[in-house]
Structure formats: C-alpha cells, structure tokens
Short mmCIF file of C-alpha atoms in Angstrom, two decimals:
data_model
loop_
_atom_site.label_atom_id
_atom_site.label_comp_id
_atom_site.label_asym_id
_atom_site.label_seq_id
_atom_site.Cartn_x
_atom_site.Cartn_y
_atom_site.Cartn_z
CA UNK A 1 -18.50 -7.42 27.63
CA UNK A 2 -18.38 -5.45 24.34
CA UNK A 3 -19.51 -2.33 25.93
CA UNK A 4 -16.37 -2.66 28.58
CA UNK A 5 -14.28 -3.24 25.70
CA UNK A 6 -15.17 -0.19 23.79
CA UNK A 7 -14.82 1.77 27.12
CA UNK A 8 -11.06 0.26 27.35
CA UNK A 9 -10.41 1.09 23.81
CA UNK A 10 -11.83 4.60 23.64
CA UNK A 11 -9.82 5.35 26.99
CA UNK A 12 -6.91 4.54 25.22
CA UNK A 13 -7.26 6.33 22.41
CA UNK A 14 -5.14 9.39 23.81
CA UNK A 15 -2.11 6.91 24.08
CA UNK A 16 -2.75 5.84 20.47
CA UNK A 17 -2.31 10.06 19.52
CA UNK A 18 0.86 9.79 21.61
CA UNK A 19 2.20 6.70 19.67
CA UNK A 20 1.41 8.36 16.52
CA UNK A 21 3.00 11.61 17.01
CA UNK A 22 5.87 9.71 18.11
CA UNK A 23 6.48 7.39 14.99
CA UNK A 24 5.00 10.15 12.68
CA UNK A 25 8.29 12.36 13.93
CA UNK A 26 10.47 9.37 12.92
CA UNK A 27 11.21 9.99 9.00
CA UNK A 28 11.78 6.41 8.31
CA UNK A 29 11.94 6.39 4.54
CA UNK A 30 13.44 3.24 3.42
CA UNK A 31 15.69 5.57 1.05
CA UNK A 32 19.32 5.97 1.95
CA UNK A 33 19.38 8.60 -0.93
CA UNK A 34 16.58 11.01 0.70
CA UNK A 35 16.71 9.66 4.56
CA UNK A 36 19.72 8.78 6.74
CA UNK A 37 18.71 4.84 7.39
CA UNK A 38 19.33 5.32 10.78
CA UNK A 39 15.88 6.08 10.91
CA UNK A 40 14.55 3.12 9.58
CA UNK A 41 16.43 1.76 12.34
CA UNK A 42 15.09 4.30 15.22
CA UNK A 43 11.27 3.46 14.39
CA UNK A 44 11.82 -0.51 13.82
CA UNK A 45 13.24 -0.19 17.02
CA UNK A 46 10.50 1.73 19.06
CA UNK A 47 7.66 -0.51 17.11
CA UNK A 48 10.00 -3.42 18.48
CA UNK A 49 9.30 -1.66 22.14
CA UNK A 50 5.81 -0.68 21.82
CA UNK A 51 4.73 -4.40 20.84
CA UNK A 52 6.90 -6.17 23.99
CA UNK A 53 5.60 -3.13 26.53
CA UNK A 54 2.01 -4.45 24.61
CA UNK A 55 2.68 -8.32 25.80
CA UNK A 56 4.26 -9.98 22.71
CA UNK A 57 7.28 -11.92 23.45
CA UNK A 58 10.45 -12.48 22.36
CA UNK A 59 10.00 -9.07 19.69
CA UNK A 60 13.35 -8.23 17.82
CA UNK A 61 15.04 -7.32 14.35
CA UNK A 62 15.29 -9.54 11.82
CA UNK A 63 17.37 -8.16 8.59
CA UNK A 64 15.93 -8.78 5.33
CA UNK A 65 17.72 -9.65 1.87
CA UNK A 66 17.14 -5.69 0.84
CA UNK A 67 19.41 -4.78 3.78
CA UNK A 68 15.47 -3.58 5.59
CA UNK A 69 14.56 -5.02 9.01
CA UNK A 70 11.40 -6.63 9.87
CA UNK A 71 9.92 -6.72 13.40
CA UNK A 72 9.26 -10.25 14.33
CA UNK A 73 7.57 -11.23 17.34
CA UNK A 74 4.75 -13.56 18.82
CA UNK A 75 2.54 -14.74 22.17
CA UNK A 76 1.54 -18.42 22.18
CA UNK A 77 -1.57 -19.55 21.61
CA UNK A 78 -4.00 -21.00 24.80
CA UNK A 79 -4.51 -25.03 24.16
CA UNK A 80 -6.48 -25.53 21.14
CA UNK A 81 -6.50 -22.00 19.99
CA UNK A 82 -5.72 -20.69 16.49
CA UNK A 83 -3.17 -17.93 15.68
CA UNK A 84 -3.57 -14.89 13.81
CA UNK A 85 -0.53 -12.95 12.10
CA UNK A 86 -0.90 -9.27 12.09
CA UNK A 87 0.95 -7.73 9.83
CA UNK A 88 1.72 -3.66 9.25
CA UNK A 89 4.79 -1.69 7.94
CA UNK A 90 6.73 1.49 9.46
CA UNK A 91 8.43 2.82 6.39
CA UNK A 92 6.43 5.74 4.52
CA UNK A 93 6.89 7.49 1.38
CA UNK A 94 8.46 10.56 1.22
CA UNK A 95 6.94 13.33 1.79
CA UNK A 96 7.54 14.90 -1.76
CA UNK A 97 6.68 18.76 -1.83
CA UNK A 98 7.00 20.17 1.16
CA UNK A 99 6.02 23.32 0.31
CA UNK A 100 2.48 21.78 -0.75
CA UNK A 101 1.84 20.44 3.67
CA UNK A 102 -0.14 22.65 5.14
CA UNK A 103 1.35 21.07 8.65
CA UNK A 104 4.99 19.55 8.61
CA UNK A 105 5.01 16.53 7.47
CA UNK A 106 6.70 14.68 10.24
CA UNK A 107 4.98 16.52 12.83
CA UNK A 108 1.49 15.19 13.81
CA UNK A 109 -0.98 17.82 13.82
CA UNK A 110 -4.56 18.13 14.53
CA UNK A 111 -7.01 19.67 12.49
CA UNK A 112 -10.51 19.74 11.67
CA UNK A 113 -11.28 16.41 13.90
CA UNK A 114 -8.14 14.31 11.94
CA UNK A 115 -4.25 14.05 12.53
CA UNK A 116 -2.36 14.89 9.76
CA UNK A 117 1.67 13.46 8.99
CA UNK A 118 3.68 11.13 6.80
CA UNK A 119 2.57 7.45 7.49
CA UNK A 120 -0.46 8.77 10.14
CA UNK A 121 -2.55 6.56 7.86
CA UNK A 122 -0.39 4.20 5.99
CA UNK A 123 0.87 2.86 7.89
CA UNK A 124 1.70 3.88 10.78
CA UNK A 125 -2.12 4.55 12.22
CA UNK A 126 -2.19 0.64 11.69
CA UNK A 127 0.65 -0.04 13.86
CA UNK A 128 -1.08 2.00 16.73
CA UNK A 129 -4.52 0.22 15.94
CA UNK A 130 -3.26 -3.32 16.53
CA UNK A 131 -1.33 -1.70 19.38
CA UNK A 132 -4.50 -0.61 20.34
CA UNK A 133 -6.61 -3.84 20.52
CA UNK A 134 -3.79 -5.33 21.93
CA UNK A 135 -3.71 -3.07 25.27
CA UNK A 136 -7.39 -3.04 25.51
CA UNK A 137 -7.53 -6.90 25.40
CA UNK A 138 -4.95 -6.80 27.99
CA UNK A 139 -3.73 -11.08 29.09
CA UNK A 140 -7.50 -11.84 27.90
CA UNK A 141 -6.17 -12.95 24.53
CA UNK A 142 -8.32 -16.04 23.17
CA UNK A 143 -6.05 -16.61 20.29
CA UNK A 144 -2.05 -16.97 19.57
CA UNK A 145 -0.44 -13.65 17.97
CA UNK A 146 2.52 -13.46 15.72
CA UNK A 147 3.57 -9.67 14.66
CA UNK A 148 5.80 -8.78 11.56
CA UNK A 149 6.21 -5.12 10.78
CA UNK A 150 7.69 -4.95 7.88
CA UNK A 151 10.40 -2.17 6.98
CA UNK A 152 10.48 -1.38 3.23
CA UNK A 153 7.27 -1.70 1.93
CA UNK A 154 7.00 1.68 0.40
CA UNK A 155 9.90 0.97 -1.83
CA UNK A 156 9.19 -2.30 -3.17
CA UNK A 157 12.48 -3.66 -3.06
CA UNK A 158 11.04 -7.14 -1.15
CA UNK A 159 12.92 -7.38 1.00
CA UNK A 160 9.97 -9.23 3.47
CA UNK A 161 8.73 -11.39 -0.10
CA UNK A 162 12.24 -13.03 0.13
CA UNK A 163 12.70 -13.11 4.01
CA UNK A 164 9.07 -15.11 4.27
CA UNK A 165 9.40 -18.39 2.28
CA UNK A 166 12.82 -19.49 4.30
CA UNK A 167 11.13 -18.96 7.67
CA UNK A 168 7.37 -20.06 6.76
CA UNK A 169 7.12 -21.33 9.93
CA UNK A 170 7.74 -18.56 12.23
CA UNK A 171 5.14 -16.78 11.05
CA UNK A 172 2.84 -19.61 10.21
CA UNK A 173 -0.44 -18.76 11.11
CA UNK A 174 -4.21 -19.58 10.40
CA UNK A 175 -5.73 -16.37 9.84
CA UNK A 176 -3.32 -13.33 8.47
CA UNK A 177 -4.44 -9.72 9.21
CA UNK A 178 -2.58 -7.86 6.82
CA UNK A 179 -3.92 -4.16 8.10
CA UNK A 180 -2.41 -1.82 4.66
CA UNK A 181 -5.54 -1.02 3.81
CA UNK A 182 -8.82 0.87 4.68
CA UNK A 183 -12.76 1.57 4.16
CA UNK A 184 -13.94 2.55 1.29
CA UNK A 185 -15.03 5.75 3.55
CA UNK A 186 -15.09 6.97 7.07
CA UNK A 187 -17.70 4.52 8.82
CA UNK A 188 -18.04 1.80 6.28
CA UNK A 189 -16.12 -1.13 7.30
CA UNK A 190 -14.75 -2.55 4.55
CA UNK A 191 -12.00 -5.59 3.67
CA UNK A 192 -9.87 -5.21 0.13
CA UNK A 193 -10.38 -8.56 -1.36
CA UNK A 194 -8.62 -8.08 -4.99
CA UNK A 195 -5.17 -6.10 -5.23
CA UNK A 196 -4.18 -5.47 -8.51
CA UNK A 197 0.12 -6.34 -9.29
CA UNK A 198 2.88 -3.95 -10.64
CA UNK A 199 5.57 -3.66 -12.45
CA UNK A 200 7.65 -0.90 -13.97
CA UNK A 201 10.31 -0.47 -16.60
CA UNK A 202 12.62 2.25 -17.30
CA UNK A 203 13.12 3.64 -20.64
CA UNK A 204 15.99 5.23 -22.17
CA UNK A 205 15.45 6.59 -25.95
CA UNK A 206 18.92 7.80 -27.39
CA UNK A 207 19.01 9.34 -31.39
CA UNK A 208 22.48 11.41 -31.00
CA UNK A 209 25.95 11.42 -30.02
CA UNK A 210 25.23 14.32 -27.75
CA UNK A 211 22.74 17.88 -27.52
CA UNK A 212 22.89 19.80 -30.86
CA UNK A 213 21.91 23.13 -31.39
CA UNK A 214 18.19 23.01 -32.68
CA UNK A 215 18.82 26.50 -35.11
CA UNK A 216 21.63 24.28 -36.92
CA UNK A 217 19.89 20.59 -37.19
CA UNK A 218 16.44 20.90 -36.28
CA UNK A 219 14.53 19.09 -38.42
CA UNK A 220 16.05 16.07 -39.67
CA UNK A 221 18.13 15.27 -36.84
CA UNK A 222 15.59 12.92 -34.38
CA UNK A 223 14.71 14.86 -31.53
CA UNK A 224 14.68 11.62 -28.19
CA UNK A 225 12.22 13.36 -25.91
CA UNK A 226 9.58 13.64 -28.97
CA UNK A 227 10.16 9.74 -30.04
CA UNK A 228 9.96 8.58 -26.19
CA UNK A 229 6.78 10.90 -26.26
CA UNK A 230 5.09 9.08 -29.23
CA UNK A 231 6.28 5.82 -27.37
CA UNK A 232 4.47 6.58 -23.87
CA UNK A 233 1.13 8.26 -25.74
CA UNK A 234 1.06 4.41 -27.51
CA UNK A 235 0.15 3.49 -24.17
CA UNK A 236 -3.37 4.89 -24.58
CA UNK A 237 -6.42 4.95 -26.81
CA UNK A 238 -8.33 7.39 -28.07
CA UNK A 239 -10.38 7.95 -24.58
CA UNK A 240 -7.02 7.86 -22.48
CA UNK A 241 -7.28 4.04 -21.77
CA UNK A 242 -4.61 1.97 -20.97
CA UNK A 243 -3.70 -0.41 -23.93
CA UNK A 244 -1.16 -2.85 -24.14
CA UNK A 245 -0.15 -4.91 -27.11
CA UNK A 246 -0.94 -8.49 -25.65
CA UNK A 247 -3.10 -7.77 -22.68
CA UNK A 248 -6.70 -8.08 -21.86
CA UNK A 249 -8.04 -4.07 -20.98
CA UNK A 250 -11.79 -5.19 -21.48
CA UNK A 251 -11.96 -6.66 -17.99
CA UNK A 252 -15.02 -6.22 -15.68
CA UNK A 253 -15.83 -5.52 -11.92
CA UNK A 254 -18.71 -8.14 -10.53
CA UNK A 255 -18.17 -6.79 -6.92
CA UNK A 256 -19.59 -3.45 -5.21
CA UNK A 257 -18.81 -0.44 -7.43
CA UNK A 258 -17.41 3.32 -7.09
CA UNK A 259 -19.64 6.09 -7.58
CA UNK A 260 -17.83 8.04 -10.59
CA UNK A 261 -19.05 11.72 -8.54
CA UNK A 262 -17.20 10.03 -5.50
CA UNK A 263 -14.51 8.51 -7.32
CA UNK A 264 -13.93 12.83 -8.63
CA UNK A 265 -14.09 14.05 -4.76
CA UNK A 266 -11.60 10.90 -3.89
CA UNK A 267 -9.43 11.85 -6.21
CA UNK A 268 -9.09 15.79 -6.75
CA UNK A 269 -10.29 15.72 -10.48
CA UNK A 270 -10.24 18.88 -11.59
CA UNK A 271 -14.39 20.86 -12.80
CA UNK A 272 -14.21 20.00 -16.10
CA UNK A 273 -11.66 17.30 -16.48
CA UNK A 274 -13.06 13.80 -18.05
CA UNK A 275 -11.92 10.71 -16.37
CA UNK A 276 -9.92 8.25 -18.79
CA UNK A 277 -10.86 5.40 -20.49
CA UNK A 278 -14.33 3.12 -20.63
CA UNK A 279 -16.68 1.02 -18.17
CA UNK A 280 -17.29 1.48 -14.74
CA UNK A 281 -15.26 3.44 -12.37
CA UNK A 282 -14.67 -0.19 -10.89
CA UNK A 283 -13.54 -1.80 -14.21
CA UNK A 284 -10.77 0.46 -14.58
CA UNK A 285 -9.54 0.50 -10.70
CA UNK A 286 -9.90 -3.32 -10.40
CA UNK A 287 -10.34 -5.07 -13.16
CA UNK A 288 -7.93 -3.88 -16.17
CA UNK A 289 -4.45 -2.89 -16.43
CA UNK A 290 -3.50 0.53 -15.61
CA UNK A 291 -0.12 2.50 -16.78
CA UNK A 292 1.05 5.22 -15.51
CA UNK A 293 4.06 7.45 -16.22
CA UNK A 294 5.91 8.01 -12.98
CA UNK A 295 8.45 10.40 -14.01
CA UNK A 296 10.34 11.33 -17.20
CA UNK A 297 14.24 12.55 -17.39
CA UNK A 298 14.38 15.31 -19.99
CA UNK A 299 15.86 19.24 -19.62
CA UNK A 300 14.01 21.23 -17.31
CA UNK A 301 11.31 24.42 -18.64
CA UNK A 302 14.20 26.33 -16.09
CA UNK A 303 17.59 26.55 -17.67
CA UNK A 304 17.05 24.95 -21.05
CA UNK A 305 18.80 25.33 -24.16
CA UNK A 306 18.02 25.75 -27.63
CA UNK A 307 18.74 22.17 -28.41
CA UNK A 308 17.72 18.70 -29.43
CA UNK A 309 18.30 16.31 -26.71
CA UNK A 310 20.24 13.67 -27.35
CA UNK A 311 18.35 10.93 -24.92
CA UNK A 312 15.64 10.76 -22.73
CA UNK A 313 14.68 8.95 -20.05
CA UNK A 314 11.15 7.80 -18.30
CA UNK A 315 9.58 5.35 -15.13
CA UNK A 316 6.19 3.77 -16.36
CA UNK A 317 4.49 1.51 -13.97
CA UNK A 318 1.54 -0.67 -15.00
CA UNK A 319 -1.24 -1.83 -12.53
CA UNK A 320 -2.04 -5.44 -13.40
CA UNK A 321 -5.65 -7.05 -11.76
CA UNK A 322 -6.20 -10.49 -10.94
CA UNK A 323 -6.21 -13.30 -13.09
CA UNK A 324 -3.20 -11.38 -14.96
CA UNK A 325 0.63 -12.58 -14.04
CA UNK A 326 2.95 -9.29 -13.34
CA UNK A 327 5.92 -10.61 -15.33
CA UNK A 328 4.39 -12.03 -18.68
CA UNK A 329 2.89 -8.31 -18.42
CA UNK A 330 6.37 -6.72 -18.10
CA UNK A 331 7.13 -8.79 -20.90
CA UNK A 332 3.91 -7.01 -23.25
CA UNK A 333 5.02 -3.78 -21.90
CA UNK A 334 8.50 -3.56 -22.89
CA UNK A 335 7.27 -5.34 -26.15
CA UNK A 336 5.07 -2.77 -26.77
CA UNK A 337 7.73 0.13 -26.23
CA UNK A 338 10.17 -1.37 -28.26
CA UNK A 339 7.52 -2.07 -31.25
CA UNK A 340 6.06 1.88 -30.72
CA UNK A 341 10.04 3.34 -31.10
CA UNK A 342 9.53 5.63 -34.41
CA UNK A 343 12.79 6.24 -36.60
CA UNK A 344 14.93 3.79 -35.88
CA UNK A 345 16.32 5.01 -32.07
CA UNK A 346 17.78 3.12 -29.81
CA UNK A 347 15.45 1.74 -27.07
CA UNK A 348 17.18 0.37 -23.40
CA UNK A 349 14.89 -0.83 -20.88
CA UNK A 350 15.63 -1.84 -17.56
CA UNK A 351 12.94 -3.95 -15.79
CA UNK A 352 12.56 -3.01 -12.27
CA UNK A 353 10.26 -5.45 -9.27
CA UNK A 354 7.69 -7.05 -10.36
CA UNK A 355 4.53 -7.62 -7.97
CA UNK A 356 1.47 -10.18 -8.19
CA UNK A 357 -2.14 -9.24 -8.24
CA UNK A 358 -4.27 -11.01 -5.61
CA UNK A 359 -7.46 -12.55 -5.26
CA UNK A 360 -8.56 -13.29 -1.28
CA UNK A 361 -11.06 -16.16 -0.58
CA UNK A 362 -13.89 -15.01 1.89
CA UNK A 363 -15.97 -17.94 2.56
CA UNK A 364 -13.74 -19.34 5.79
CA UNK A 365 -14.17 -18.83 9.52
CA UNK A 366 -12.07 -15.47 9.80
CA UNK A 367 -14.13 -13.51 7.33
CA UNK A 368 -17.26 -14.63 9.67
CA UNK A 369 -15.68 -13.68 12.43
CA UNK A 370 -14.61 -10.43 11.36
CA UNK A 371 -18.12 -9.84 9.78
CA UNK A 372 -19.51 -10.23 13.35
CA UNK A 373 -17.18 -7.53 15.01
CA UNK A 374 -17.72 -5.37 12.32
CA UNK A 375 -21.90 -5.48 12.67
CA UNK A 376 -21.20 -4.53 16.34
CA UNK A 377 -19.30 -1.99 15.82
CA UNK A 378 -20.55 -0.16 13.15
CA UNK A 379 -23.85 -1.69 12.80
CA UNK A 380 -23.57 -2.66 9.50
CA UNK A 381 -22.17 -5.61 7.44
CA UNK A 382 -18.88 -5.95 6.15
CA UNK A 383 -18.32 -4.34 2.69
CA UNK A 384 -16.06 -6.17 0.37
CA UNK A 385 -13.85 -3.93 -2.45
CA UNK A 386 -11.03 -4.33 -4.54
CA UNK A 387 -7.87 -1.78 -4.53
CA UNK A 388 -5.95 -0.56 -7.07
CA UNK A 389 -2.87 -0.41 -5.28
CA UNK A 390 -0.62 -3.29 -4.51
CA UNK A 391 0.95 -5.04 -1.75
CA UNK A 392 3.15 -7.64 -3.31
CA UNK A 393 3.48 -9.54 0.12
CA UNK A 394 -0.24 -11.26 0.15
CA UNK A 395 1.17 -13.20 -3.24
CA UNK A 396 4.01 -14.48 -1.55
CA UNK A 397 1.48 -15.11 1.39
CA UNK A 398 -0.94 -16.68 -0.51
CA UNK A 399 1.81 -19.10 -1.77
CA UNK A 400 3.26 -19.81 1.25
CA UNK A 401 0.43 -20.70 3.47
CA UNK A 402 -2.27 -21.49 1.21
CA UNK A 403 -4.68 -22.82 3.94
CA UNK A 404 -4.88 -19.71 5.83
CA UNK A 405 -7.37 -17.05 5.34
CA UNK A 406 -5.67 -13.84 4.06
CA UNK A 407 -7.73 -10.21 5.34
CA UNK A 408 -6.66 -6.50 4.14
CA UNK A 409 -8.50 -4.19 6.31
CA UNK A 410 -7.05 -0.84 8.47
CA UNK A 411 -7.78 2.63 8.89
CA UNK A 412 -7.29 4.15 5.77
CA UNK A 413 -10.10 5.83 3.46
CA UNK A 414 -10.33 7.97 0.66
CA UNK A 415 -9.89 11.14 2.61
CA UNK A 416 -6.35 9.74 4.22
CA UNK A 417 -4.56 10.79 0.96
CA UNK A 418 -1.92 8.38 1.63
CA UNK A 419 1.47 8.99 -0.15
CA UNK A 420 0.13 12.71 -1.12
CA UNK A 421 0.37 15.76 0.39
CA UNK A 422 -1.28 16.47 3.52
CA UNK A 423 -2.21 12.30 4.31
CA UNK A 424 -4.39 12.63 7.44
CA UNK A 425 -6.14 9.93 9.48
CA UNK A 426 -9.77 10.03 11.34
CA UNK A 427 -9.27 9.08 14.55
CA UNK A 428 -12.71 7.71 14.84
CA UNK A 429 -11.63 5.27 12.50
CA UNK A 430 -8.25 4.10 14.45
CA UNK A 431 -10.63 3.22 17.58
CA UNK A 432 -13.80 1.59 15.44
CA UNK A 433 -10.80 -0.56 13.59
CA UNK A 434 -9.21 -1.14 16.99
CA UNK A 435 -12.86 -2.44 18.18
CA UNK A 436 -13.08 -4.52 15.03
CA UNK A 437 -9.60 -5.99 15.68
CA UNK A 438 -10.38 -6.83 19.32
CA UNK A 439 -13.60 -8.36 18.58
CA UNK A 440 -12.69 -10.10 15.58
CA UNK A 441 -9.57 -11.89 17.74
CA UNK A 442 -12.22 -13.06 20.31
CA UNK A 443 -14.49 -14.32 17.75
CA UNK A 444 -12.30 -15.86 15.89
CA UNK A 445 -10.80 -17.97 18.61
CA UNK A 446 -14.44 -19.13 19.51
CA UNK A 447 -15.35 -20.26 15.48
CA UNK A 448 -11.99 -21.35 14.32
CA UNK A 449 -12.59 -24.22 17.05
CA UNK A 450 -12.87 -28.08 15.93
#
C-alpha cells in the first residue's frame, strides 16, 4: 500500500512543478505599496481552485480584519474520524534586489536539481505539497480536512490572528498541520517545536530644527544619526550579543543542537567573520532574545551633504524564545532606547505587531503518527528543532484550541534561502513531505481512534 502510494505521489510530481511555476509567476506580495493587490487576489483565487479541483468542498474567500483574504475550505470527516487542519500561506516577501537573482524571481527555474522563485519554498512549495498528498490519496481520505491558506503572513499585519478566535469553530480541528516550516536539511525530517516571538519598534532621534551645515556647527551642535547610533550599539555587548535592560539573554537550548561549521554554510558567514555573542549556536537561535536592526533612515553615501542631520530614523526587531511574553519585551526594548538616548534628544517610538513565542507539546497521537510516516519514508526518526523565526498564528492557535496537537513541518531547509535572494526548493523534498503528509493522514485516522 505504501509502495502504490509513493508511485502515485512521485507520478505526480510533474503537476506539482506545474502548480509551482504557476503561483511562483503570481507576485502576490501582501504590499499595496510594492505590488498591485490584485495579485493577492489572483493567487488566493487559483489556491481557492486548485484545493476544490483537489476534492475539498465548499473552498472560498474569506476577508480578514487587515483587508487580506484567507482560503477557507473543508471535506467531512468518515464516522468516527478525527480532522486535521492544514494550514499554508500564498503571500511571499518581496523579492528585494533584483539585480542579486540569478533567475527572475517570479519565474520558476530549474537549476542544479532545485526550482528556484519567490515563495517556491515558503510557502508556496507547501501549498503544492498538501496539494500533493491530497491528489495522491485521491476519495481514500481516512480523516476530515479543513484548509486555511492564509494571505498576509509575510507582513505580519494579522490579519488571520484576528479572523481565527470569532470563527474557532470552522476551523476546529484535532490535529493542526501548520506546514511554514522545513528540515533542518535536505533528507532529515524534521518538526519545529519552539518558535521564538517578535516585535519591532521604530525609532525616531531628532536634536535640530532642521540640516545645518557641518563646516559652521559641527561640533557642539548634536549630530541625530550618531546619538541613534550609540542607542542601537547599546543593544549589544562586548561579543555582539543581544542585551536588553530587563530581559533574560543567558537562556539555554536542551534540544538537538546546530553545528556552528553548518550554522556558517547555512548562513553565508563570511572566511574570517566571528559569529556574535556566547553559548551554543542553539542558545542564541532558540533560546535568547535576538535584535536586529532592520533598516535605518539617514542621508544616503550618494548625494549627501556636508551636514548634520537633523533626525534619524531606524526599524529594530527583537526575536523573543519561549517562556518570554512579546509585549512586556517591547516594553524593555523601548525602555532600553529611551534610557541609552545620550544628550538630551528627543526619542519617538512607535511600536509596531507584536508576536508570541511558542512551545508545541509532542507527546499526543499526531506526533506518533507523523513519526511513523516519517520512518517510512526516510528511514529515520523524526528530528525535533526549534526556529528562530516566527509564525505568530500557532499562539493564537495554541489559545484557541488548546486540546489539539499543533505540528510545523514543510519543505523548507537551510539551502531554500527563504526571503533572500535566489530562495530555491529541492524537489525531492516536496514529494518525501508529500509522502509524509499522506501517510501521516492515514495513520493518524487509525491512532487518533477511541
């Protein structure tokens, strides 16, 4: 039976290149500043297609409170059978410099055994694995399926986090695939059991009525790019660690760790370049808070004058892990800005969304499950790994339907370089991860039984 499966699954995998290219040509950046949002629209709509022509019923638009539209739609359970929500977003990040893609980046394009495009691994490859399972499962579908594709996920405006609590129940399930994540490499089957939050704040330093020349009052007049620059380096310690007046950044990593060589390839660190901060590799991904400057408004190199500026402006994120709340760490972080502002300037700081970390339980009858299609198909046990990134959804999940067994898995791995340059996916990995899927919805309707 699982052999016949796999056959099913591997013969569809052309289709599943087909799908991609398709919704990989569809720029659907939740941005109406960068992207027309008519094509937010055009791929909710062909993922609202692709999951009817795939046997869900009843699959439609459902507009969220950030103006984004979710995909909602479900096929009943048999008598007795449990249901399993799959979850998956169509929104990508931009595609920033597009001068740095070797291939366009809405344009799917093969190379060196993986297809390359905005959202071919996140998250977009996930939509066309669980279309995948689906088709090769075909009407022989044990368990109850509910689908929500959510449409601004990339842009944290939460759009899905408020839609969810006032319609728990129609997407009440038992088990909740939430497929936004990956392997921690090709061929090692892994589910993300700790996310770490976020938050951000912007900061706007102002010491002056307006630019002066820097010839004429350089010197004592209080140059705003330098005193937000003291402010953001306050952020660190002496090693380049994050530290935050008022939060814990001694935190520790009990799970499987992250070989620091790997962690270098992963990455792109530079020959030569130290890595920042203290502990493990896995301390400082999953385990301790994390800032990072996103972007700073100041003159550019190009075109500048021979003046002070008058204000300056920057984004700063911080990564929060599990067993730390996102907003009492907003509140440290803008505490810790305004207490680090030399000379008297003037400090604003607008808070921006504010995500929870997550912590999944892995002792219930969907972790087995998936454990047992994972051993078939890769012939090896399930790995389990935090993630630094977030997904502020499995909070509000986790809240909402606290019985239910919560996994992150998908086809994303190091190599994907999701929301970079050049993000690929292995194709090997969207049919293994279909297999998984398949299996794991047959086995779970046989242990998830009274």
């Amino acid at each position: 039976m699982t052999d016949e499966l796999a056959r099913r699954i591997a013969a569809l995998i052309p289709r599943a290149k087909a799908d991609l290219a398709e919704l990989v040509a569809i720029p659907s950046v939740a941005d109406p500043r960068q992207y027309p949002p008519e094509k937010c629209r055009e791929a909710a709509e062909w993922v609202a297609a692709a999951f009817t022509e795939a046997g869900l019923r009843d699959v439609h638009l459902e507009e969220t409170p950030d103006g984004s539209h979710a995909v909602i739609g479900h096929r009943p359970p048999p008598p007795g059978a449990p249901t399993v929500l799959l979850y998956c977003h169509y929104d990508v990040q931009p595609p920033l410099d597009a001068a740095a893609w070797t291939s366009p980046p809405f344009e799917l394009t093969e190379r060196d055994g993986r297809w390359y495009g905005r959202g071919s691994a996140d998250c977009k490859g996930n939509i066309v694995m669980h279309l995948t399972a689906l088709r090769a499962l075909g009407d022989d579908l044990p368990v109850g399926v509910k689908l929500v594709a959510e449409g601004s996920e990339e842009q944290g405006t939460g759009g899905l986090e408020a839609y969810l609590p006032p319609h728990a129940g129609e997407l009440h399930a038992d088990a909740l695939l939430v497929c936004d994540t990956g392997n921690a490499a090709v061929g090692v089957p892994t589910a993300t059991t700790s996310l770490r939050g976020v938050t951000t704040v912007l900061v706007t330093v102002s010491t002056l009525g307006g630019d002066v020349h820097s010839g004429m009052f350089g010197g004592p007049a209080p140059d705003a790019l330098a005193a937000l620059i003291r402010m953001l380096d306050s952020l660190r310690d002496a090693d380049g660690g994050t530290r935050v007046d008022g939060l814990d950044c001694r935190g520790t990593w009990a799970g499987v760790g992250y070989d620091e060589q790997r962690f270098r390839t992963d990455a792109g660190v530079l020959d030569g370049v130290r890595l920042t901060g203290g502990g493990t590799v896995a301390d400082r991904l999953w385990a301790r808070p994390a800032v990072t400057v996103l972007g700073i408004d100041c003159p550019p190199v190009v075109g500048s004058a021979a003046a002070i500026p008058a204000t300056a402006r920057a984004r700063v994120s911080l990564r929060v892990p599990p067993g730390t709340e996102a907003f009492p760490a907003q509140e440290a972080l803008i505490a810790h800005l305004r207490a680090a502002a030399p000379w008297g300037v003037r400090v604003e700081i607008e808070r921006e969304s504010a995500g929870s970390p997550f912590r999944a339980a892995t002792g219930g009858p969907a972790y087995a499950a998936l454990d047992r299609a994972v051993r078939e198909v890769y012939g090896t046990a399930l790995s389990f790994l935090g993630q630094g990134g977030s997904i502020p959804l499995c909070d509000v999940l986790a809240r909402t339907y606290p019985e239910a067994e919560i996994i992150l898995m998908g086809v994303e791995e190091p190599r994907c370089l999701i929301h970079a340059p050049n993000e690929s996916v292995d194709p090997g990995e969207i049919e293994h991860m279909a297999h998984v899927e398949a299996l794991f919805l047959r086995n779970y309707a046989d242990s998830a039984r009274p």
